[in-house]
mmCIF file of C-alpha atoms and ligand atoms in Angstrom:
data_model
loop_
_atom_site.group_PDB
_atom_site.id
_atom_site.type_symbol
_atom_site.label_atom_id
_atom_site.label_comp_id
_atom_site.label_asym_id
_atom_site.label_seq_id
_atom_site.Cartn_x
_atom_site.Cartn_y
_atom_site.Cartn_z
ATOM 1 C CA UNK A 227 25.233 -11.335 29.242
ATOM 2 C CA UNK A 228 23.661 -8.199 27.397
ATOM 3 C CA UNK A 229 20.765 -7.617 25.233
ATOM 4 C CA UNK A 230 21.269 -7.531 21.850
ATOM 5 C CA UNK A 231 20.454 -4.842 18.831
ATOM 6 C CA UNK A 232 20.394 -4.644 15.643
ATOM 7 C CA UNK A 233 23.572 -4.106 14.428
ATOM 8 C CA UNK A 234 22.531 -1.570 11.785
ATOM 9 C CA UNK A 235 21.124 0.826 14.609
ATOM 10 C CA UNK A 236 24.925 1.620 15.082
ATOM 11 C CA UNK A 237 25.213 3.659 11.917
ATOM 12 C CA UNK A 238 22.579 5.941 12.485
ATOM 13 C CA UNK A 239 23.548 9.112 13.560
ATOM 14 C CA UNK A 240 22.316 10.866 16.603
ATOM 15 C CA UNK A 241 20.925 13.841 16.321
ATOM 16 C CA UNK A 242 23.278 16.620 17.228
ATOM 17 C CA UNK A 243 21.768 18.490 19.791
ATOM 18 C CA UNK A 244 22.416 22.016 20.260
ATOM 19 C CA UNK A 245 25.099 23.448 22.673
ATOM 20 C CA UNK A 246 23.707 24.022 26.060
ATOM 21 C CA UNK A 247 25.024 25.615 28.471
ATOM 22 C CA UNK A 248 24.158 26.466 32.222
ATOM 23 C CA UNK A 249 23.516 30.253 31.594
ATOM 24 C CA UNK A 250 21.432 32.067 34.111
ATOM 25 C CA UNK A 251 19.028 34.293 32.099
ATOM 26 C CA UNK A 252 16.812 34.597 28.808
ATOM 27 C CA UNK A 253 18.374 32.083 26.375
ATOM 28 C CA UNK A 254 18.383 32.942 22.806
ATOM 29 C CA UNK A 255 17.351 30.042 20.847
ATOM 30 C CA UNK A 256 18.477 30.544 17.495
ATOM 31 C CA UNK A 257 19.776 26.834 16.644
ATOM 32 C CA UNK A 258 16.380 24.916 15.238
ATOM 33 C CA UNK A 259 15.129 27.169 12.723
ATOM 34 C CA UNK A 260 11.921 27.863 14.384
ATOM 35 C CA UNK A 261 9.811 30.462 14.486
ATOM 36 C CA UNK A 262 9.876 33.240 17.431
ATOM 37 C CA UNK A 263 6.558 34.088 17.309
ATOM 38 C CA UNK A 264 3.473 32.427 18.813
ATOM 39 C CA UNK A 265 0.756 30.456 17.498
ATOM 40 C CA UNK A 266 -2.026 32.523 16.137
ATOM 41 C CA UNK A 267 -4.974 32.622 18.836
ATOM 42 C CA UNK A 268 -7.539 31.100 16.948
ATOM 43 C CA UNK A 269 -5.104 28.312 16.553
ATOM 44 C CA UNK A 270 -4.488 28.420 20.083
ATOM 45 C CA UNK A 271 -8.319 27.892 20.371
ATOM 46 C CA UNK A 272 -8.598 24.915 18.288
ATOM 47 C CA UNK A 273 -5.887 22.967 20.373
ATOM 48 C CA UNK A 274 -7.764 24.059 23.875
ATOM 49 C CA UNK A 275 -11.361 22.782 22.012
ATOM 50 C CA UNK A 276 -9.463 19.413 21.468
ATOM 51 C CA UNK A 277 -8.424 19.228 25.070
ATOM 52 C CA UNK A 278 -11.613 17.460 26.229
ATOM 53 C CA UNK A 279 -11.353 14.920 23.405
ATOM 54 C CA UNK A 280 -8.080 13.166 24.910
ATOM 55 C CA UNK A 281 -9.797 10.169 26.410
ATOM 56 C CA UNK A 282 -10.063 9.256 22.143
ATOM 57 C CA UNK A 283 -7.453 8.359 20.133
ATOM 58 C CA UNK A 284 -7.139 10.614 17.286
ATOM 59 C CA UNK A 285 -8.682 10.256 13.366
ATOM 60 C CA UNK A 286 -6.657 8.042 11.918
ATOM 61 C CA UNK A 287 -7.373 9.445 8.556
ATOM 62 C CA UNK A 288 -6.499 12.746 9.408
ATOM 63 C CA UNK A 289 -9.335 13.606 7.234
ATOM 64 C CA UNK A 290 -10.570 17.221 8.191
ATOM 65 C CA UNK A 291 -6.486 18.483 8.155
ATOM 66 C CA UNK A 292 -6.368 16.452 4.860
ATOM 67 C CA UNK A 293 -9.288 18.095 3.386
ATOM 68 C CA UNK A 294 -7.981 21.333 4.933
ATOM 69 C CA UNK A 295 -4.887 21.023 2.562
ATOM 70 C CA UNK A 296 -6.692 19.880 -0.551
ATOM 71 C CA UNK A 297 -8.505 23.174 -0.771
ATOM 72 C CA UNK A 298 -5.632 25.062 -0.019
ATOM 73 C CA UNK A 299 -3.404 23.038 -2.530
ATOM 74 C CA UNK A 300 -5.841 21.285 -4.983
ATOM 75 C CA UNK A 301 -4.461 18.108 -4.586
ATOM 76 C CA UNK A 302 -6.898 15.396 -4.169
ATOM 77 C CA UNK A 303 -7.246 13.934 -0.434
ATOM 78 C CA UNK A 304 -6.329 10.950 -1.552
ATOM 79 C CA UNK A 305 -2.581 12.432 -2.753
ATOM 80 C CA UNK A 306 -2.374 13.814 0.509
ATOM 81 C CA UNK A 307 -0.140 12.002 3.537
ATOM 82 C CA UNK A 308 0.130 13.763 7.052
ATOM 83 C CA UNK A 309 2.953 12.686 9.401
ATOM 84 C CA UNK A 310 4.239 13.640 12.818
ATOM 85 C CA UNK A 311 6.148 15.902 11.557
ATOM 86 C CA UNK A 312 7.383 15.871 7.717
ATOM 87 C CA UNK A 313 10.563 13.771 9.562
ATOM 88 C CA UNK A 314 8.016 10.934 9.962
ATOM 89 C CA UNK A 315 7.261 11.051 6.586
ATOM 90 C CA UNK A 316 10.605 10.731 5.488
ATOM 91 C CA UNK A 317 11.395 7.856 7.720
ATOM 92 C CA UNK A 318 8.522 6.066 6.191
ATOM 93 C CA UNK A 319 9.298 6.902 3.132
ATOM 94 C CA UNK A 320 12.844 5.116 3.594
ATOM 95 C CA UNK A 321 11.041 2.520 5.564
ATOM 96 C CA UNK A 322 8.525 2.026 2.541
ATOM 97 C CA UNK A 323 10.823 2.127 -0.244
ATOM 98 C CA UNK A 324 14.640 1.150 0.927
ATOM 99 C CA UNK A 325 16.308 -1.991 1.668
ATOM 100 C CA UNK A 326 20.104 -3.056 1.251
ATOM 101 C CA UNK A 327 20.857 -3.122 -2.382
ATOM 102 C CA UNK A 328 19.294 -0.152 -3.194
ATOM 103 C CA UNK A 329 20.377 3.971 -3.095
ATOM 104 C CA UNK A 330 19.393 6.880 -2.103
ATOM 105 C CA UNK A 331 20.664 9.784 -3.551
ATOM 106 C CA UNK A 332 20.543 13.306 -2.171
ATOM 107 C CA UNK A 333 23.231 16.772 -1.334
ATOM 108 C CA UNK A 334 25.579 17.509 1.013
ATOM 109 C CA UNK A 335 25.502 19.490 3.646
ATOM 110 C CA UNK A 336 21.660 18.898 4.051
ATOM 111 C CA UNK A 337 19.190 18.092 6.194
ATOM 112 C CA UNK A 338 21.075 16.058 9.131
ATOM 113 C CA UNK A 339 17.552 13.219 8.987
ATOM 114 C CA UNK A 340 18.308 12.255 5.670
ATOM 115 C CA UNK A 341 21.594 9.914 6.515
ATOM 116 C CA UNK A 342 19.507 8.074 8.677
ATOM 117 C CA UNK A 343 17.132 6.921 5.800
ATOM 118 C CA UNK A 344 20.055 4.745 4.125
ATOM 119 C CA UNK A 345 21.453 3.408 8.144
ATOM 120 C CA UNK A 346 18.086 2.272 8.836
ATOM 121 C CA UNK A 347 17.065 0.974 5.634
ATOM 122 C CA UNK A 348 20.853 -0.633 4.696
ATOM 123 C CA UNK A 349 20.899 1.163 1.707
ATOM 124 C CA UNK A 350 23.540 2.807 0.292
ATOM 125 C CA UNK A 351 23.458 6.686 0.474
ATOM 126 C CA UNK A 352 25.159 8.352 -2.390
ATOM 127 C CA UNK A 353 25.811 12.230 -1.730
ATOM 128 C CA UNK A 354 26.610 15.298 -4.114
ATOM 129 C CA UNK A 355 28.458 17.970 -2.583
ATOM 130 C CA UNK A 356 26.976 21.362 -2.742
ATOM 131 C CA UNK A 357 28.662 23.894 -5.113
ATOM 132 C CA UNK A 358 30.640 27.093 -3.845
ATOM 133 C CA UNK A 359 27.377 28.945 -3.552
ATOM 134 C CA UNK A 360 25.746 26.304 -1.362
ATOM 135 C CA UNK A 361 23.553 25.244 -3.991
ATOM 136 C CA UNK A 362 22.352 21.736 -5.037
ATOM 137 C CA UNK A 363 24.270 20.300 -7.697
ATOM 138 C CA UNK A 364 21.115 19.223 -9.739
ATOM 139 C CA UNK A 365 23.308 18.036 -12.929
ATOM 140 C CA UNK A 366 25.856 15.870 -10.486
ATOM 141 C CA UNK A 367 23.209 14.133 -8.796
ATOM 142 C CA UNK A 368 21.099 13.144 -12.049
ATOM 143 C CA UNK A 369 24.472 11.373 -12.885
ATOM 144 C CA UNK A 370 24.284 9.657 -9.398
ATOM 145 C CA UNK A 371 21.093 7.876 -10.168
ATOM 146 C CA UNK A 372 21.419 4.161 -11.470
ATOM 147 C CA UNK A 373 19.101 1.039 -12.050
ATOM 148 C CA UNK A 374 19.596 0.847 -7.867
ATOM 149 C CA UNK A 375 18.328 4.108 -7.317
ATOM 150 C CA UNK A 376 15.036 4.416 -5.423
ATOM 151 C CA UNK A 377 14.945 7.729 -3.683
ATOM 152 C CA UNK A 378 16.356 11.059 -4.719
ATOM 153 C CA UNK A 379 15.860 13.895 -2.033
ATOM 154 C CA UNK A 380 16.176 17.578 -2.917
ATOM 155 C CA UNK A 381 15.900 20.287 -0.083
ATOM 156 C CA UNK A 382 14.863 23.722 -1.539
ATOM 157 C CA UNK A 383 15.476 25.828 0.318
ATOM 158 C CA UNK A 384 18.387 23.786 1.546
ATOM 159 C CA UNK A 385 19.274 23.296 5.299
ATOM 160 C CA UNK A 386 21.712 24.478 6.629
ATOM 161 C CA UNK A 387 23.037 26.314 3.317
ATOM 162 C CA UNK A 388 19.621 28.294 3.095
ATOM 163 C CA UNK A 389 19.861 28.694 -0.758
ATOM 164 C CA UNK A 390 17.073 27.296 -3.293
ATOM 165 C CA UNK A 391 16.043 27.300 -6.918
ATOM 166 C CA UNK A 392 12.878 28.826 -8.446
ATOM 167 C CA UNK A 393 10.344 26.091 -9.513
ATOM 168 C CA UNK A 394 11.196 26.290 -13.239
ATOM 169 C CA UNK A 395 14.940 25.172 -12.422
ATOM 170 C CA UNK A 396 13.131 22.168 -10.936
ATOM 171 C CA UNK A 397 10.997 21.301 -13.437
ATOM 172 C CA UNK A 398 13.723 21.078 -16.205
ATOM 173 C CA UNK A 399 15.987 19.087 -14.145
ATOM 174 C CA UNK A 400 13.171 16.625 -13.380
ATOM 175 C CA UNK A 401 12.595 15.467 -17.129
ATOM 176 C CA UNK A 402 16.643 14.347 -16.385
ATOM 177 C CA UNK A 403 15.875 11.951 -13.760
ATOM 178 C CA UNK A 404 14.181 8.637 -14.425
ATOM 179 C CA UNK A 405 10.700 8.098 -13.552
ATOM 180 C CA UNK A 406 11.543 4.730 -11.742
ATOM 181 C CA UNK A 407 13.219 7.478 -8.969
ATOM 182 C CA UNK A 408 10.637 8.985 -6.502
ATOM 183 C CA UNK A 409 11.959 12.692 -6.081
ATOM 184 C CA UNK A 410 11.034 14.280 -2.581
ATOM 185 C CA UNK A 411 11.236 17.878 -2.779
ATOM 186 C CA UNK A 412 11.637 18.794 0.965
ATOM 187 C CA UNK A 413 9.985 22.548 0.752
ATOM 188 C CA UNK A 414 9.949 22.984 4.715
ATOM 189 C CA UNK A 415 11.261 26.415 4.091
ATOM 190 C CA UNK A 416 9.473 27.470 0.829
ATOM 191 C CA UNK A 417 7.259 30.022 2.130
ATOM 192 C CA UNK A 418 10.010 32.129 2.895
ATOM 193 C CA UNK A 419 11.719 31.500 -0.526
ATOM 194 C CA UNK A 420 11.545 34.975 -2.495
ATOM 195 C CA UNK A 421 11.935 33.016 -5.618
ATOM 196 C CA UNK A 422 8.746 31.634 -5.878
ATOM 197 C CA UNK A 423 5.354 31.413 -4.234
ATOM 198 C CA UNK A 424 4.584 28.187 -2.582
ATOM 199 C CA UNK A 425 1.764 27.654 -4.955
ATOM 200 C CA UNK A 426 4.342 27.766 -7.738
ATOM 201 C CA UNK A 427 5.746 23.903 -7.458
ATOM 202 C CA UNK A 428 2.359 22.308 -7.470
ATOM 203 C CA UNK A 429 2.003 22.516 -10.753
ATOM 204 C CA UNK A 430 4.829 20.555 -10.906
ATOM 205 C CA UNK A 431 2.922 17.517 -9.178
ATOM 206 C CA UNK A 432 0.923 17.528 -12.562
ATOM 207 C CA UNK A 433 4.075 17.062 -14.596
ATOM 208 C CA UNK A 434 5.975 14.772 -12.735
ATOM 209 C CA UNK A 435 4.121 11.680 -11.314
ATOM 210 C CA UNK A 436 7.124 10.822 -9.810
ATOM 211 C CA UNK A 437 7.304 13.916 -7.509
ATOM 212 C CA UNK A 438 6.631 14.200 -3.833
ATOM 213 C CA UNK A 439 6.343 17.541 -2.151
ATOM 214 C CA UNK A 440 7.044 17.300 1.644
ATOM 215 C CA UNK A 441 6.145 20.619 3.383
ATOM 216 C CA UNK A 442 5.720 21.162 7.327
ATOM 217 C CA UNK A 443 3.653 23.176 10.090
ATOM 218 C CA UNK A 444 7.063 23.613 12.100
ATOM 219 C CA UNK A 445 8.595 26.506 10.240
ATOM 220 C CA UNK A 446 6.539 29.387 9.311
ATOM 221 C CA UNK A 447 3.270 28.069 10.904
ATOM 222 C CA UNK A 448 5.288 27.955 14.042
ATOM 223 C CA UNK A 449 3.698 24.504 15.275
ATOM 224 C CA UNK A 450 6.840 22.168 15.836
ATOM 225 C CA UNK A 451 6.273 21.578 18.947
ATOM 226 C CA UNK A 452 2.820 19.993 18.041
ATOM 227 C CA UNK A 453 4.695 17.645 15.077
ATOM 228 C CA UNK A 454 2.557 17.785 11.555
ATOM 229 C CA UNK A 455 3.489 17.949 8.520
ATOM 230 C CA UNK A 456 2.477 16.625 4.727
ATOM 231 C CA UNK A 457 3.683 15.258 1.923
ATOM 232 C CA UNK A 458 1.816 15.868 -2.016
ATOM 233 C CA UNK A 459 2.542 13.193 -4.307
ATOM 234 C CA UNK A 460 0.846 10.106 -5.853
ATOM 235 C CA UNK A 461 -2.059 7.706 -4.330
ATOM 236 C CA UNK A 462 0.753 5.145 -4.344
ATOM 237 C CA UNK A 463 3.278 6.953 -2.271
ATOM 238 C CA UNK A 464 0.348 7.889 0.339
ATOM 239 C CA UNK A 465 -0.904 4.150 0.963
ATOM 240 C CA UNK A 466 2.561 3.189 1.096
ATOM 241 C CA UNK A 467 3.585 5.566 3.720
ATOM 242 C CA UNK A 468 0.451 4.885 5.692
ATOM 243 C CA UNK A 469 0.944 1.020 5.613
ATOM 244 C CA UNK A 470 4.238 1.476 7.584
ATOM 245 C CA UNK A 471 3.226 3.486 10.203
ATOM 246 C CA UNK A 472 1.457 3.139 13.202
ATOM 247 C CA UNK A 473 -2.006 4.694 12.524
ATOM 248 C CA UNK A 474 -2.828 7.192 15.409
ATOM 249 C CA UNK A 475 0.764 8.837 14.912
ATOM 250 C CA UNK A 476 -0.281 12.476 14.203
ATOM 251 C CA UNK A 477 -2.261 13.656 17.620
ATOM 252 C CA UNK A 478 -5.446 15.294 17.353
ATOM 253 C CA UNK A 479 -3.797 18.801 19.264
ATOM 254 C CA UNK A 480 -1.696 18.886 15.737
ATOM 255 C CA UNK A 481 -4.110 17.874 13.580
ATOM 256 C CA UNK A 482 -6.932 20.531 14.826
ATOM 257 C CA UNK A 483 -3.894 22.843 15.028
ATOM 258 C CA UNK A 484 -2.537 22.553 11.252
ATOM 259 C CA UNK A 485 -5.938 22.315 10.089
ATOM 260 C CA UNK A 486 -6.716 25.992 11.798
ATOM 261 C CA UNK A 487 -3.015 27.328 10.886
ATOM 262 C CA UNK A 488 -3.712 26.749 6.979
ATOM 263 C CA UNK A 489 -7.134 29.079 7.504
ATOM 264 C CA UNK A 490 -4.360 32.369 8.788
ATOM 265 C CA UNK A 491 -2.459 32.830 5.286
ATOM 266 C CA UNK A 492 -2.635 36.113 6.146
ATOM 267 C CA UNK A 493 -0.644 35.662 9.443
ATOM 268 C CA UNK A 494 1.992 33.631 6.983
ATOM 269 C CA UNK A 495 2.295 36.492 4.751
ATOM 270 C CA UNK A 496 3.414 38.680 7.900
ATOM 271 C CA UNK A 497 5.653 36.419 9.330
ATOM 272 C CA UNK A 498 7.202 36.145 5.807
ATOM 273 C CA UNK A 499 7.466 39.794 5.386
ATOM 274 C CA UNK A 500 8.968 40.184 9.069
ATOM 275 C CA UNK A 501 11.566 37.440 8.016
ATOM 276 C CA UNK A 502 12.460 39.336 5.306
ATOM 277 C CA UNK A 503 13.137 42.007 7.446
ATOM 278 C CA UNK A 504 15.089 40.376 10.191
ATOM 279 C CA UNK A 505 17.116 38.843 6.986
ATOM 280 C CA UNK A 506 18.283 41.788 5.863
ATOM 281 C CA UNK A 507 18.989 43.291 8.949
ATOM 282 C CA UNK A 508 20.903 39.705 10.258
ATOM 283 C CA UNK A 509 23.074 39.790 6.839
ATOM 284 C CA UNK A 510 24.222 43.402 6.756
ATOM 285 C CA UNK A 511 25.342 43.609 10.090
ATOM 286 C CA UNK A 512 27.129 40.118 9.411
ATOM 287 C CA UNK A 513 28.369 41.640 6.232
ATOM 288 C CA UNK A 514 29.668 44.849 8.186
ATOM 289 C CA UNK A 515 31.719 42.430 10.411
ATOM 290 C CA UNK A 516 33.394 40.654 7.465
ATOM 291 C CA UNK A 517 31.560 37.473 7.992
ATOM 292 C CA UNK A 518 29.863 36.216 4.562
ATOM 293 C CA UNK A 519 26.792 34.178 4.234
ATOM 294 C CA UNK A 520 25.174 32.418 1.204
ATOM 295 C CA UNK A 521 21.647 33.627 -0.380
ATOM 296 C CA UNK A 522 19.647 32.724 1.849
ATOM 297 C CA UNK A 523 15.791 31.926 1.009
ATOM 298 C CA UNK A 524 14.758 30.724 4.349
ATOM 299 C CA UNK A 525 14.715 32.006 8.007
ATOM 300 C CA UNK A 526 18.245 31.576 8.433
ATOM 301 C CA UNK A 527 21.800 32.282 7.481
ATOM 302 C CA UNK A 528 24.886 29.992 6.625
ATOM 303 C CA UNK A 529 27.597 32.025 7.971
ATOM 304 C CA UNK A 530 31.403 31.320 6.948
ATOM 305 C CA UNK A 531 33.375 32.319 9.814
ATOM 306 C CA UNK A 532 36.597 33.017 8.010
ATOM 307 C CA UNK A 533 39.524 33.047 10.260
ATOM 308 C CA UNK A 534 37.632 32.504 13.395
ATOM 309 C CA UNK A 535 37.542 29.540 15.094
ATOM 310 C CA UNK A 536 34.428 27.892 14.884
ATOM 311 C CA UNK A 537 34.310 26.022 18.717
ATOM 312 C CA UNK A 538 35.038 29.262 20.281
ATOM 313 C CA UNK A 539 32.291 31.509 18.417
ATOM 314 C CA UNK A 540 29.654 28.752 18.856
ATOM 315 C CA UNK A 541 30.778 28.455 22.335
ATOM 316 C CA UNK A 542 31.127 31.673 23.500
ATOM 317 C CA UNK A 543 27.928 32.689 22.196
ATOM 318 C CA UNK A 544 25.851 29.582 23.723
ATOM 319 C CA UNK A 545 27.885 31.239 26.799
ATOM 320 C CA UNK A 546 26.300 34.499 26.278
ATOM 321 C CA UNK A 547 22.849 32.949 26.317
ATOM 322 C CA UNK A 548 22.847 32.432 22.565
ATOM 323 C CA UNK A 549 22.467 29.274 21.130
ATOM 324 C CA UNK A 550 23.116 28.857 17.214
ATOM 325 C CA UNK A 551 24.047 25.518 15.612
ATOM 326 C CA UNK A 552 27.985 24.759 14.522
ATOM 327 C CA UNK A 553 28.610 24.075 11.289
ATOM 328 C CA UNK A 554 30.876 21.248 11.903
ATOM 329 C CA UNK A 555 27.681 19.317 13.526
ATOM 330 C CA UNK A 556 25.778 19.895 10.077
ATOM 331 C CA UNK A 557 28.535 18.749 7.864
ATOM 332 C CA UNK A 558 30.824 21.685 7.508
ATOM 333 C CA UNK A 559 33.296 23.030 9.206
ATOM 334 C CA UNK A 560 34.061 26.700 9.855
ATOM 335 C CA UNK A 561 30.572 27.852 9.643
ATOM 336 C CA UNK A 562 27.622 28.261 11.698
ATOM 337 C CA UNK A 563 23.926 28.454 10.899
ATOM 338 C CA UNK A 564 21.986 31.279 12.867
ATOM 339 C CA UNK A 565 18.236 31.095 12.870
ATOM 340 C CA UNK A 566 16.606 34.868 12.383
ATOM 341 C CA UNK A 567 14.533 35.578 15.583
ATOM 342 C CA UNK A 568 12.741 38.847 16.936
ATOM 343 C CA UNK A 569 14.859 41.676 16.637
ATOM 344 C CA UNK A 570 15.485 41.346 20.103
ATOM 345 C CA UNK A 571 17.182 38.363 19.780
ATOM 346 C CA UNK A 572 18.900 38.867 16.913
ATOM 347 C CA UNK A 573 20.776 42.131 18.312
ATOM 348 C CA UNK A 574 21.454 40.199 20.938
ATOM 349 C CA UNK A 575 22.963 37.819 18.750
ATOM 350 C CA UNK A 576 24.931 40.386 17.611
ATOM 351 C CA UNK A 577 25.944 41.963 20.508
ATOM 352 C CA UNK A 578 27.284 38.783 21.966
ATOM 353 C CA UNK A 579 29.108 37.973 18.763
ATOM 354 C CA UNK A 580 31.111 41.523 19.010
ATOM 355 C CA UNK A 581 32.189 40.289 22.289
ATOM 356 C CA UNK A 582 33.889 37.887 20.458
ATOM 357 C CA UNK A 583 35.206 38.874 17.010
HETATM 358 C C1 PLP B 217 14.887 20.699 5.334
HETATM 359 C C2 PLP B 217 14.092 19.905 6.519
HETATM 360 N N1 PLP B 217 12.925 19.545 6.523
HETATM 361 C C3 PLP B 217 12.322 19.158 7.342
HETATM 362 C C4 PLP B 217 12.306 19.019 8.563
HETATM 363 C C5 PLP B 217 11.187 19.149 9.685
HETATM 364 O O1 PLP B 217 10.304 18.855 10.088
HETATM 365 P P1 PLP B 217 9.374 18.451 10.707
HETATM 366 O O2 PLP B 217 9.352 19.555 12.024
HETATM 367 O O3 PLP B 217 8.410 18.410 9.875
HETATM 368 O O4 PLP B 217 9.441 16.991 11.301
HETATM 369 C C6 PLP B 217 13.121 20.326 8.825
HETATM 370 C C7 PLP B 217 13.610 21.174 10.129
HETATM 371 O O5 PLP B 217 14.452 21.526 10.782
HETATM 372 C C8 PLP B 217 14.197 20.675 8.187
HETATM 373 O O6 PLP B 217 15.249 21.671 7.955
#
């Protein structure tokens, strides 16, 4: 006799780890949309100061961090949920809102965690394919809404296709979505978008009470190793996700680091500018090699491999110490997703690619 598990877990996808190779040398990691820059020195100081208090539980209210987020965004503290990465908030939203008979709508390919939400809750996942340009088909998504729909997710900019809409487009479209549906606008990469300032989407919250903006400290803030993200929405959304989670899910180091990182918007701007420089470099070099990309508003490119064999390219890069993400692991074969690194890393990627094309 063996132990038994909930049958639902068989439907939960396993996180598609990037190919890892026994490469003897310096690995170039361009597979997880991380920032290549280390945390700001004052963020490191804030973390160090917390080390002496690790005998205590972290603040379950995340009061200091929520206050800092409130000061930065103008959203009242009661409407701010902080999570162990923004993924935790997504999973908590599924726990709080989905059940068998309910539906969740999202585009595909999109962020790999979304299929977990239906699988873990027994709800039905309804997916709307991206259009030719790699954009969400917002009109099609709105028509998928039924009386059973509880949650609709728009990833803006989208991972993995890198495309985005300006807030005005989202604003217009939100009027088409019934108010009983919670709309999560996943803005993990919003700082990188040239179509908006991150503050622009905050105005949408006033006009759409069913809207939740989901943000993270993992991308431009460079703190993915600590795990912190947040949601701005209604007070009832915040209370619901807090109910279904353990109270201490966001550790003290993450809370302190995230609060300090918010104070360094000049660093955010510097990283965004650097990202633009590297994006233009990588995109133009790929174009010279005959490889097409979608219009990136993020810190990565979604590259069409044309006649080239995806496995040969992705595995060949890994064998040369450059880790990118295979399109087929992300929902669309014949592509790869490559994160922009430092100039040195990007040139290692391009040089390795040249050996394979
Ligand atoms: C679209 C999107 N949302 C959210 C996240 C998750 O971030 P976190 O590290 O905050 O859980 C990612 C990370 O890759 C992402 O691509």
